Amino acid sequence: MLSKQMEFLVEIDKLKQVERRTKIMSGDRLENDAEHTWHLAMMALILQGHANAEVDLLKVIRMLLVHDLVEIDAGDTFAYDTKGNEDKHERELNAAKRIFGLLPEEQAAELMELWLEFERKESQEAKFASALDRLQPLINNFNNDGDTWLKYGITSGQVLNRNREIADASDKLWDYAQQLVRKSVDQGILKES
């Protein structure tokens, strides 16, 4: 049992090598998935009081810790990449089976269920975790002068459409996200559409 757990823990260190398309706020390098995951867990801890419904914070954090582990195999699919998103779920499901399958059976099943719950966005915890996952890159882009938005020609309409589901989990965070989009357009770091 311990050897399987250690194998899994060694394997997930690879998350530190998966680069995202968004730069960190305080520098000029791309954020990696491990940094993204840490930031999301901190956001859950700090912002849980803004959820529309009460959420189990530990469950939210557990979901956030496992939700991107699949990107070790599947890679980070850019949110605005229509073609890349066509087979994203299939690639990530195969990755989840392999990566979580390194663990003892009971733990593997537990992590798979957490990952699937996050993907389905049916529970309040999954909705809140997903909302944070969408809000974090928006905050990064606002604070790094729209780097990714400008680089890939992303528009305000695309950002609003992509992030609209934040409202399913938190009206306050959705209002905040919309304010950031408006400010980004006003500051010329996001094209209006």
XYZ file of C-alpha atoms in Angstrom:
193
model
C 0.000 0.000 0.000
C 2.705 2.504 0.992
C 4.771 1.768 -2.099
C 1.770 2.514 -4.362
C 1.069 5.744 -2.491
C 4.702 6.807 -2.844
C 4.679 5.956 -6.555
C 1.618 8.196 -6.963
C 3.222 11.038 -4.979
C 6.370 10.865 -7.089
C 4.301 10.810 -10.287
C 2.228 13.868 -9.404
C 5.395 15.936 -8.950
C 5.231 16.170 -12.756
C 2.382 18.676 -12.324
C 5.092 21.263 -11.648
C 6.244 20.843 -15.261
C 2.854 21.429 -16.918
C 2.841 25.017 -18.155
C -0.344 26.997 -18.523
C -0.931 29.826 -21.003
C -1.261 32.471 -18.298
C 1.703 34.275 -16.817
C 2.071 34.658 -13.090
C 1.026 38.045 -11.725
C 4.411 38.960 -10.331
C 6.709 38.059 -13.179
C 7.185 37.301 -16.807
C 7.077 33.498 -16.812
C 4.169 31.157 -17.368
C 2.361 29.701 -14.390
C 2.548 25.937 -13.927
C -0.313 23.675 -12.905
C 1.021 23.102 -9.390
C 1.117 26.858 -8.743
C -2.381 27.194 -10.187
C -3.643 24.414 -7.908
C -2.082 26.001 -4.806
C -3.600 29.367 -5.669
C -7.044 27.804 -6.123
C -6.844 26.080 -2.732
C -5.983 29.425 -1.122
C -8.842 31.104 -2.988
C -11.255 28.478 -1.630
C -10.021 29.074 1.902
C -10.370 32.857 1.628
C -13.468 33.184 -0.590
C -15.720 30.391 0.703
C -17.987 32.963 2.394
C -18.984 34.288 -1.033
C -20.530 31.030 -2.245
C -24.257 31.218 -3.010
C -24.814 28.114 -0.880
C -22.911 26.609 2.007
C -20.070 24.389 0.837
C -17.893 21.791 2.511
C -14.541 23.601 2.313
C -12.452 20.459 2.733
C -14.272 18.807 -0.158
C -13.767 21.893 -2.349
C -10.043 21.937 -1.563
C -9.740 18.197 -2.189
C -11.391 18.646 -5.608
C -9.095 21.513 -6.455
C -6.033 19.491 -5.495
C -6.947 16.642 -7.848
C -8.751 18.395 -10.719
C -5.675 19.165 -12.844
C -3.565 16.082 -12.056
C -4.871 14.627 -15.309
C -2.946 17.302 -17.191
C 0.273 15.397 -16.420
C -0.760 13.121 -19.301
C -3.391 15.161 -21.159
C -1.601 18.511 -21.055
C -3.216 21.845 -20.275
C -5.898 22.544 -22.868
C -6.190 26.280 -23.461
C -9.640 27.468 -22.426
C -10.240 29.222 -25.752
C -8.919 26.402 -27.974
C -12.080 25.085 -29.639
C -10.347 22.192 -31.403
C -8.331 21.179 -28.342
C -11.473 21.087 -26.225
C -13.221 18.629 -28.584
C -11.466 15.561 -27.148
C -10.376 17.062 -23.825
C -12.687 14.955 -21.648
C -11.637 11.691 -23.290
C -7.922 12.519 -22.950
C -8.376 13.577 -19.344
C -10.484 10.536 -18.428
C -7.770 8.216 -19.756
C -5.192 10.184 -17.782
C -7.317 10.004 -14.618
C -7.584 6.236 -14.917
C -3.814 5.850 -15.264
C -2.715 8.374 -12.651
C -5.293 7.593 -9.963
C -4.815 3.913 -10.785
C -1.325 4.107 -9.306
C -2.939 4.301 -5.859
C -4.416 1.478 -3.799
C -7.901 0.666 -5.117
C -9.912 2.508 -2.449
C -7.914 5.725 -2.757
C -7.947 5.496 -6.549
C -11.743 5.252 -6.526
C -12.016 8.163 -4.090
C -9.876 10.482 -6.230
C -11.614 9.400 -9.424
C -14.984 10.223 -7.880
C -13.748 13.648 -6.737
C -12.408 14.366 -10.214
C -15.636 13.242 -11.892
C -17.737 15.298 -9.478
C -15.650 18.369 -10.327
C -16.072 17.673 -14.056
C -19.852 17.228 -13.782
C -20.334 20.407 -11.716
C -23.474 19.006 -10.130
C -22.774 19.575 -6.416
C -22.406 22.960 -4.745
C -18.786 22.097 -3.960
C -18.024 21.253 -7.593
C -19.717 24.432 -8.815
C -17.721 26.537 -6.366
C -14.427 24.785 -7.199
C -15.097 25.262 -10.909
C -15.968 28.929 -10.386
C -12.627 29.493 -8.684
C -10.856 27.605 -11.483
C -12.371 30.036 -13.966
C -11.877 33.169 -11.873
C -8.182 32.627 -11.150
C -6.892 33.041 -14.743
C -9.126 36.094 -15.142
C -7.507 37.659 -12.060
C -4.056 36.718 -13.369
C -4.731 38.305 -16.751
C -6.106 41.472 -15.209
C -3.009 41.781 -13.024
C -0.458 40.977 -15.744
C -1.750 43.571 -18.215
C -3.866 41.124 -20.201
C -0.879 39.136 -21.416
C -2.728 35.992 -22.539
C -5.782 37.876 -23.772
C -3.693 40.163 -25.969
C -1.347 37.413 -27.157
C -4.223 35.219 -28.381
C -6.667 37.969 -29.403
C -9.238 37.038 -26.774
C -12.243 39.385 -26.509
C -14.420 40.502 -23.625
C -17.302 38.460 -25.038
C -15.198 35.312 -25.019
C -14.092 35.941 -21.438
C -17.644 36.602 -20.255
C -19.040 33.544 -22.068
C -16.283 31.294 -20.738
C -16.722 32.468 -17.170
C -20.507 32.895 -16.989
C -20.869 29.753 -14.890
C -19.150 31.520 -11.982
C -22.634 32.882 -11.232
C -23.873 29.314 -10.595
C -21.657 29.232 -7.521
C -21.318 32.863 -6.446
C -23.199 35.971 -7.514
C -20.591 38.116 -5.738
C -17.654 36.529 -7.538
C -19.495 36.788 -10.879
C -20.103 40.511 -10.253
C -16.413 40.874 -9.436
C -15.397 39.001 -12.596
C -17.626 41.245 -14.728
C -16.087 44.336 -13.106
C -12.606 43.051 -13.967
C -13.655 42.503 -17.572
C -15.069 46.055 -17.807
C -11.914 47.526 -16.249
C -9.750 45.432 -18.598
C -11.575 46.806 -21.634
C -11.297 50.358 -20.261
C -7.556 49.870 -19.696
C -7.049 48.471 -23.194
C -5.797 45.070 -22.003
C -8.838 43.238 -23.364
C -10.545 43.823 -26.714
C -14.260 44.550 -26.529
C -16.645 42.406 -28.516
